[in-house]
Short mmCIF file of C-alpha atoms in Angstrom, two decimals:
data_model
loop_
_atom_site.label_atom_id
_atom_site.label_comp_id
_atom_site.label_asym_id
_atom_site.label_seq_id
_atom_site.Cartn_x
_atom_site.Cartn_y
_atom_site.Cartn_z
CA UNK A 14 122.78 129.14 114.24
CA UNK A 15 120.49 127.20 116.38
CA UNK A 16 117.85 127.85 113.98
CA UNK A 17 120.16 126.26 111.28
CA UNK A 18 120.99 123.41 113.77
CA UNK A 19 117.25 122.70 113.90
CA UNK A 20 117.04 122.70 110.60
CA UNK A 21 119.66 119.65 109.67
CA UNK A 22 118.53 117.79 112.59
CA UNK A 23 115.12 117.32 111.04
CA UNK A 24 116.32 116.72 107.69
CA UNK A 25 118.71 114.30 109.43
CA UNK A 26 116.07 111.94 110.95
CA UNK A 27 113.91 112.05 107.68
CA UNK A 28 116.69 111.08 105.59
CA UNK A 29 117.53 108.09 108.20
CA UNK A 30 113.81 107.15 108.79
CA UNK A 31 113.48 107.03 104.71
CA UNK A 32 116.50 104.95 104.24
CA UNK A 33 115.35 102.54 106.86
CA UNK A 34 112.03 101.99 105.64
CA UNK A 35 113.44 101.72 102.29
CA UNK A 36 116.05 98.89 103.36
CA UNK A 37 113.79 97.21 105.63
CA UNK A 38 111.86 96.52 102.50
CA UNK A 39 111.82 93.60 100.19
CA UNK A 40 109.92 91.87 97.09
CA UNK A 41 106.83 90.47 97.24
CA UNK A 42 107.85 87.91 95.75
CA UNK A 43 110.30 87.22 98.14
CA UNK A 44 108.16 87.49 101.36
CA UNK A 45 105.63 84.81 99.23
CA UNK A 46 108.69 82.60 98.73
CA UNK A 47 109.23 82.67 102.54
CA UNK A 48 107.75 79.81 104.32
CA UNK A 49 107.36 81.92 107.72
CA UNK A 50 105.01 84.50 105.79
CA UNK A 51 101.71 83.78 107.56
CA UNK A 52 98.52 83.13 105.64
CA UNK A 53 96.88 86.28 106.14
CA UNK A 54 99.95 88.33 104.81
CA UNK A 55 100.02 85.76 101.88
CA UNK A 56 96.62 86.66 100.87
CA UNK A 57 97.14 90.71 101.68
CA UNK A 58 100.15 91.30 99.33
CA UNK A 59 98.67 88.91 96.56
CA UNK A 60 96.35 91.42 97.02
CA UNK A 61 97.71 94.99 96.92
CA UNK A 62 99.62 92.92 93.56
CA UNK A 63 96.47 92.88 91.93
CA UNK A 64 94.77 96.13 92.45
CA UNK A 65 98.88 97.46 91.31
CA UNK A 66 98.62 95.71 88.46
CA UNK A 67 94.82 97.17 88.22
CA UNK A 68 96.55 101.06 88.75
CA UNK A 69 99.04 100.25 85.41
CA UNK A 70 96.35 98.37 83.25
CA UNK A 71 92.97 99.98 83.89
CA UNK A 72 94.04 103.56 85.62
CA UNK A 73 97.33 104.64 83.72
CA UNK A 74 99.12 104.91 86.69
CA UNK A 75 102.85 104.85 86.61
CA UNK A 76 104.63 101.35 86.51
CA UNK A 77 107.56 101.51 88.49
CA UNK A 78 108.87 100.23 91.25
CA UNK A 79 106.15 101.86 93.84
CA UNK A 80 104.25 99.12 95.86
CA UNK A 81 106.48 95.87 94.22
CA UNK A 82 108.10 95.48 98.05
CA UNK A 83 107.22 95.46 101.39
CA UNK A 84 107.99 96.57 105.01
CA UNK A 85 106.89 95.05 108.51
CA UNK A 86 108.01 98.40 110.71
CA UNK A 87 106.76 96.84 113.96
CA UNK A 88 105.07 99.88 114.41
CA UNK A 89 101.37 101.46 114.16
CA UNK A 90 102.33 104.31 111.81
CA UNK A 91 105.35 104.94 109.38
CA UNK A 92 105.69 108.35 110.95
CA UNK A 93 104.06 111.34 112.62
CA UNK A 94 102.87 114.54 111.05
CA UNK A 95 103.03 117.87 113.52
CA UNK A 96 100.20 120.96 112.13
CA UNK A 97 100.23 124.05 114.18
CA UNK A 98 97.96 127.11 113.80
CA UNK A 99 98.01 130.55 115.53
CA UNK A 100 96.10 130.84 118.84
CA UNK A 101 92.80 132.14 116.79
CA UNK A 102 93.26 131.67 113.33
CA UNK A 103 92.68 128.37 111.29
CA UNK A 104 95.92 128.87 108.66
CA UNK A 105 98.27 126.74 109.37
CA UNK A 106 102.45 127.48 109.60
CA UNK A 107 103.94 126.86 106.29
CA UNK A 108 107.38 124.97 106.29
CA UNK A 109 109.32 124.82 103.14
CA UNK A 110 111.47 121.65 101.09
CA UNK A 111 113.15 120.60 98.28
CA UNK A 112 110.89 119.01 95.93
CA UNK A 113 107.63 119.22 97.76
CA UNK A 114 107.51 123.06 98.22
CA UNK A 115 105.58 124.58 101.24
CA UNK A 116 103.67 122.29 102.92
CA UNK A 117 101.59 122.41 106.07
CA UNK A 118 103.13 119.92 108.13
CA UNK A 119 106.72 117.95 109.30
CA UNK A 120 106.76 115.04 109.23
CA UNK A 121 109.07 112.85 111.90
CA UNK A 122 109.81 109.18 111.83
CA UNK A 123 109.81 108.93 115.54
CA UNK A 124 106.93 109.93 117.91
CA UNK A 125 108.73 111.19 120.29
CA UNK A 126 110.55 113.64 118.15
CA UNK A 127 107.25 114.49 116.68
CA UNK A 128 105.80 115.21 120.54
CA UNK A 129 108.95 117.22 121.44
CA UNK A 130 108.72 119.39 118.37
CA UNK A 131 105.10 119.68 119.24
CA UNK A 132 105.89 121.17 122.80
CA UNK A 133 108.45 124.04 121.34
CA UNK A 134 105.13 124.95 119.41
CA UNK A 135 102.83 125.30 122.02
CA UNK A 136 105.26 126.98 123.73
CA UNK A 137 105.25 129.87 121.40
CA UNK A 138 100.91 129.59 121.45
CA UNK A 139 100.56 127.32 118.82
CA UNK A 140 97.44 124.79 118.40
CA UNK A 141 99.41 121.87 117.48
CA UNK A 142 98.20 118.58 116.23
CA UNK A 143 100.44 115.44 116.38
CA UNK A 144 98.74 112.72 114.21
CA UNK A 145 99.49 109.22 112.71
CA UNK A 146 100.66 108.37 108.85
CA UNK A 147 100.15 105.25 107.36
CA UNK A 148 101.34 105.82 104.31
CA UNK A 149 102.67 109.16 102.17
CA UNK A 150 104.58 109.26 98.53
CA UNK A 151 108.27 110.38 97.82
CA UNK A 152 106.31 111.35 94.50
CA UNK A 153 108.62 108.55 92.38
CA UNK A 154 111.42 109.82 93.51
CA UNK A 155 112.02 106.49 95.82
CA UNK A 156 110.42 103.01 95.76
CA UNK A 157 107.86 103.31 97.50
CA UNK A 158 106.85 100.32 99.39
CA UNK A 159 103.93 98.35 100.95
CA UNK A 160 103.90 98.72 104.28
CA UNK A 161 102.34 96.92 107.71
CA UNK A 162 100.70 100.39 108.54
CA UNK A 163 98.42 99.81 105.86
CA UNK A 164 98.27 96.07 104.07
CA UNK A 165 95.33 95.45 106.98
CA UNK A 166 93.59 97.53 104.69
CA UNK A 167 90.14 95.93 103.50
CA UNK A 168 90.53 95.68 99.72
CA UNK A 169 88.39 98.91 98.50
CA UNK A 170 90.41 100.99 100.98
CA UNK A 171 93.67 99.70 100.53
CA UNK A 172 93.14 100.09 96.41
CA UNK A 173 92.10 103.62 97.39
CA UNK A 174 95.61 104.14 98.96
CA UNK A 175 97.44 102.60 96.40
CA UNK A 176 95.48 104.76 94.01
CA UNK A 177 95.89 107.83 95.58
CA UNK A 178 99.39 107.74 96.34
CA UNK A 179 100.49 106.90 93.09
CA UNK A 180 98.15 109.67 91.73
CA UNK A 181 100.99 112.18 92.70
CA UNK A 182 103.50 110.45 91.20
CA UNK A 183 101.42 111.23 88.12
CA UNK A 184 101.34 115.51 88.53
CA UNK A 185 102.62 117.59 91.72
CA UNK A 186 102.38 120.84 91.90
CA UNK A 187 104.90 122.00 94.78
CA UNK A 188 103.61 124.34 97.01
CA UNK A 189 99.74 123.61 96.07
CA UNK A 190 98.66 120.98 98.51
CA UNK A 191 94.44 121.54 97.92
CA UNK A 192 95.46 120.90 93.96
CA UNK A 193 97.67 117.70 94.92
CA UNK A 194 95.48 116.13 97.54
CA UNK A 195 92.67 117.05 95.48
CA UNK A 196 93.54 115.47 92.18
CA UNK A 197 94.74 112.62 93.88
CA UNK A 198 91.24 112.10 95.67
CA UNK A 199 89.31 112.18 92.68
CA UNK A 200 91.65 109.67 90.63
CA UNK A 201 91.24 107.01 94.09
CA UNK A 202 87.30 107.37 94.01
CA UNK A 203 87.30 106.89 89.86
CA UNK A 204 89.70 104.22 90.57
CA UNK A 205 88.00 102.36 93.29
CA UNK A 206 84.50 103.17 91.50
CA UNK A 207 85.90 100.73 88.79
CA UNK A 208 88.24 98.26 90.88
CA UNK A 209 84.58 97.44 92.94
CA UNK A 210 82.71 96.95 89.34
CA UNK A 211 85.29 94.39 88.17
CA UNK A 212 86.33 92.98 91.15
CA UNK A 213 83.86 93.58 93.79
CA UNK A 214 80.89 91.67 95.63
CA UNK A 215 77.47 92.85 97.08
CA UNK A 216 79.25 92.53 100.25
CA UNK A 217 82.30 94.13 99.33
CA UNK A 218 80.37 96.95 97.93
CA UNK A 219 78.38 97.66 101.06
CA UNK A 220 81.31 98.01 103.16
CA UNK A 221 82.81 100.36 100.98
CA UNK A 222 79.70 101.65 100.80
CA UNK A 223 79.29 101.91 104.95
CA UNK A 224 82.80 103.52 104.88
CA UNK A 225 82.57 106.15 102.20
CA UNK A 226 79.01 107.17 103.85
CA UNK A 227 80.87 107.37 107.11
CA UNK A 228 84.03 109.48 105.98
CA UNK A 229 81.41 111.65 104.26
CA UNK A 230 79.29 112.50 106.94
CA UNK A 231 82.43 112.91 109.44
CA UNK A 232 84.28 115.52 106.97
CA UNK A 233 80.91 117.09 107.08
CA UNK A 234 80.73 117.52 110.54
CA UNK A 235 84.26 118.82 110.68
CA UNK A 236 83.49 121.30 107.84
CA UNK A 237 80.77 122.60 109.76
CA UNK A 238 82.90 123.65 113.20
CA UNK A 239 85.53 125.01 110.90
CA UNK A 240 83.18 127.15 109.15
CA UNK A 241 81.98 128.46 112.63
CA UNK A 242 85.49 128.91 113.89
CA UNK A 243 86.27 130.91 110.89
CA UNK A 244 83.36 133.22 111.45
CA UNK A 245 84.05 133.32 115.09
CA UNK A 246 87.55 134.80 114.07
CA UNK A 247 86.68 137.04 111.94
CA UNK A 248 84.36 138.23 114.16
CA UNK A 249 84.66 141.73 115.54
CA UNK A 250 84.37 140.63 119.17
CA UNK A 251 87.12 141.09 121.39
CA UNK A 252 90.14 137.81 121.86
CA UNK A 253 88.73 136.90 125.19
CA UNK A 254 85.22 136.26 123.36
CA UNK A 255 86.87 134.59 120.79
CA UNK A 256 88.45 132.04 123.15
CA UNK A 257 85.31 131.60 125.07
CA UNK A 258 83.60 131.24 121.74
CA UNK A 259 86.08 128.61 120.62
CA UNK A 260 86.14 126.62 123.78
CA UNK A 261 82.23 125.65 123.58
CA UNK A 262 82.50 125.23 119.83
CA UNK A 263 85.17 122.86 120.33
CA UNK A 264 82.50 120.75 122.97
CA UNK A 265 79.82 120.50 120.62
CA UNK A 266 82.13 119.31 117.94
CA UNK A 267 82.68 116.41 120.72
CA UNK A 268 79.28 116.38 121.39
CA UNK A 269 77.97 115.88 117.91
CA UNK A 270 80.79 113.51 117.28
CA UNK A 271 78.68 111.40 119.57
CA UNK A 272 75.45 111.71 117.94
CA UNK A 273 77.16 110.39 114.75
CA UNK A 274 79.18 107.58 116.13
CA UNK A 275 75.61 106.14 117.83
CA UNK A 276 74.43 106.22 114.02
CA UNK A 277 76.78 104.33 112.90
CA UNK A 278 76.33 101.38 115.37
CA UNK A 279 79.06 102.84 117.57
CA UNK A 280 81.30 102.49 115.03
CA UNK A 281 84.74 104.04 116.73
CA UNK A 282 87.44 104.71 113.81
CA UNK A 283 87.49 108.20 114.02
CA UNK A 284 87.84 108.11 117.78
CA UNK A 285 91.59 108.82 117.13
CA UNK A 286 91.19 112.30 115.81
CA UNK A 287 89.90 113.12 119.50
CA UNK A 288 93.13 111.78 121.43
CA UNK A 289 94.62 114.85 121.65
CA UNK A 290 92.66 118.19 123.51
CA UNK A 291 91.14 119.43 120.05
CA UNK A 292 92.37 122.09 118.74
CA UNK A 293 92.66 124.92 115.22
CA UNK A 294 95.35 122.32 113.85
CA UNK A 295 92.82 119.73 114.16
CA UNK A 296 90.59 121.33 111.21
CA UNK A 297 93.85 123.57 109.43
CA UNK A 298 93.87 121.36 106.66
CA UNK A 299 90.40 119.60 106.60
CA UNK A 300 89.74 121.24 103.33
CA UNK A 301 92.96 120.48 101.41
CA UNK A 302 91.55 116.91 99.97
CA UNK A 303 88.45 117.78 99.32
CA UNK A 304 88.11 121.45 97.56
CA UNK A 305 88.73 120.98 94.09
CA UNK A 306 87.78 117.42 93.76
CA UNK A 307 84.56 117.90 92.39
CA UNK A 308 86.18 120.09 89.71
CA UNK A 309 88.77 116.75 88.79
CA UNK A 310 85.53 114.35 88.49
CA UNK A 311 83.83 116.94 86.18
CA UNK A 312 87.10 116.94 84.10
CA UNK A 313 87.26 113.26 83.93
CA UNK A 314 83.90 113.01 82.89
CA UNK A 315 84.45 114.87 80.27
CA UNK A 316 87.48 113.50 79.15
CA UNK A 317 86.34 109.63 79.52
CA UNK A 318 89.98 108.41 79.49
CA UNK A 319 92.46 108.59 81.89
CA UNK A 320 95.59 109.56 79.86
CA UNK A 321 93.59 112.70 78.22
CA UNK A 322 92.56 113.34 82.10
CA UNK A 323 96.20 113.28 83.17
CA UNK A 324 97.48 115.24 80.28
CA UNK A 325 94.73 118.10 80.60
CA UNK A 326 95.52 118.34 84.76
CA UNK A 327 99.61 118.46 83.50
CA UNK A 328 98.68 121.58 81.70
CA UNK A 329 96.22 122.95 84.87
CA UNK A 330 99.33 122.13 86.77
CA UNK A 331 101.92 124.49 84.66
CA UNK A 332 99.91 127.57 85.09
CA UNK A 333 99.99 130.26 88.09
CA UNK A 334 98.47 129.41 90.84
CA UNK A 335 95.63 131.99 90.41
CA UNK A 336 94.72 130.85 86.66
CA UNK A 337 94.78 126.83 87.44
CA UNK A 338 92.52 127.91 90.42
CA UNK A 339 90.41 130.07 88.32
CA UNK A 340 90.22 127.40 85.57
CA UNK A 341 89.16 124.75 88.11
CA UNK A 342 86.29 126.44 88.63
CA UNK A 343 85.02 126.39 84.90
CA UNK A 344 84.33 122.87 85.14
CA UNK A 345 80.54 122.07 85.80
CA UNK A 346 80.18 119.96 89.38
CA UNK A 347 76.93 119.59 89.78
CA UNK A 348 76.70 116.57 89.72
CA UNK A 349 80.38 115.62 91.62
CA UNK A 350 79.11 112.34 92.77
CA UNK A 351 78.06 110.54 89.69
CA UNK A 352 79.98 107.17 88.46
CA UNK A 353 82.64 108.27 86.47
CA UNK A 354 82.40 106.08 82.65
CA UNK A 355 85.73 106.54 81.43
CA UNK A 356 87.71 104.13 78.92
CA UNK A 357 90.37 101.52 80.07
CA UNK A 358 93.91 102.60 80.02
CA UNK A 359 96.07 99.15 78.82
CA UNK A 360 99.32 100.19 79.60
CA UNK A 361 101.04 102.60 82.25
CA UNK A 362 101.39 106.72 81.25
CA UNK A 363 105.19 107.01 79.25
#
């Protein structure tokens, strides 16, 4: 009973935090009609118009209602995503939904709920992690708006969002997060890959540049604790060890950290990630963007057209999970970072 309880209270305050941010939205055109719309937000949303009308024309994403509105939530994130992994073990829990499947994550639209959730967990011996959304997709079921969270954006990035989220709105796969996240990562570096060619500058291009070298290189790091973590574990040392172990792995991954930021110029975006005590949550799902992506851009390449790309992940999509993973792998990545020289879509996918 109490677990049921639990149950419709979460689905209660997602249900109430989506209709909120849905009727807190409204038209772009609307907020551009609005004399009180400051300059800055002007020139934002006449942005994020262009690079959606880029996603129909150029990328054969779906034209629908996603990104034609926006939201000013008054807050830094639209909500707050709670990960939890056993004491010495990397997987994370599993919780299961209508629609998206099993995912490794719940999402709450208030912090607080979010840090109260996160407290039952550790409770029970959980690593927990309780970190900030900008932005996530209803995957078309909703009209998904622009939001403040994320129209700060610089352009590349914020076309990279816009790509990416409406990426799943193109093929989901419930229960397969690494295929999702995965897919959708490729089609936001093909798609911002072309957005900078046609709509870039040198300067433009070297921030995007800057950025992509830094996400790169801090994934890496990450990568390469969670690969020692996993060996630790599986380790036949005793759980005492382990901890130990996993306590001074967890300071150099700090420590490094450092090493990396002073490259960078001091650069301190990803000094978020360290707010909380770190923890297994913090690297659970490190891999589930990034695994298969090389396989996507190696399909793309070969395709050379968007809608033949979509239509050939559709059928990777309808297959067991064990045969689309196995026929991922087919694809030659060797070369997973080469521009991508694909036709033009004109018109949105049917």
């Amino acid at each position: 009973m109490l677990a049921s309880c639990s149950t419709l209270n979460y689905y209660t305050q997602a249900a109430q935090g989506q209709l909120e941010l849905l009727s807190d939205a409204r038209p772009i055109d609307d907020w551009l009609a609005d004399p009180s719309t400051n300059t800055t937000l002007r020139h934002r949303l006449e942005m994020a118009r262009q690079i959606r009308l880029f996603a129909v024309q150029k990328l054969g994403l779906p034209d629908n209602g996603s990104y034609k509105n926006y939201a000013d939530l008054k807050r830094k994130y639209v909500l707050w995503n709670v990960v939890a992994t056993p004491e010495l073990s990397l997987k994370p829990l599993q919780w299961c939904f209508p629609v998206a499947g099993c995912v490794n994550y719940r999402g709450y639209y208030n912090k607080d709920d979010a840090q109260s959730y996160a407290r039952e967990l550790r409770a029970q011996g959980r690593d927990v992690e309780v970190g900030g959304v900008s932005a996530y997709s209803t995957l078309g079921w909703f009209s998904d708006p622009l939001i403040s969270t994320f129209i700060n954006y610089p352009d590349a990035e914020l076309a990279r969002l816009i790509f990416h989220e409406l990426a799943h709105q193109v093929v989901y796969v419930p229960g397969d997060s690494r295929f999702n996240e995965s897919f959708a990562s490729a089609v936001e570096e093909a798609g911002v890959e072309m957005w900078l060619q046609e709509h870039g500058n040198p300067s433009m291009r070297e921030a995007y540049e800057r950025y992509s070298t830094r996400r790169k290189d801090f994934l890496h790091l990450l990568l390469k604790y969670r690969r020692e973590l996993e060996r630790t574990y599986a380790s036949p040392i005793g759980d005492e060890d382990k901890r130990i172990a996993k306590a001074r792995l967890f300071l150099a991954l700090k420590d490094e950290y450092q090493v990396l930021k002073a490259n960078w110029g001091g650069y301190a975006g990803y000094d978020r990630f360290f707010a909380e005590p770190l923890s297994n949550a913090h690297l659970a799902s490190i891999a589930t963007y990034n695994d298969y992506v090389p396989a996507f851009r190696s399909l793309l390449r070969q395709e050379k057209d968007f809608r033949r790309f979509y239509r050939q992940v559709t059928k990777l999509s309808k297959l067991d999970k064990p045969d689309r993973t196995a026929a991922l792998k087919v694809f030659d990545a060797s070369v997973p970072n080469a521009p991508i020289m694909v036709q033009r879509s004109t018109s949105a996918l049917p």
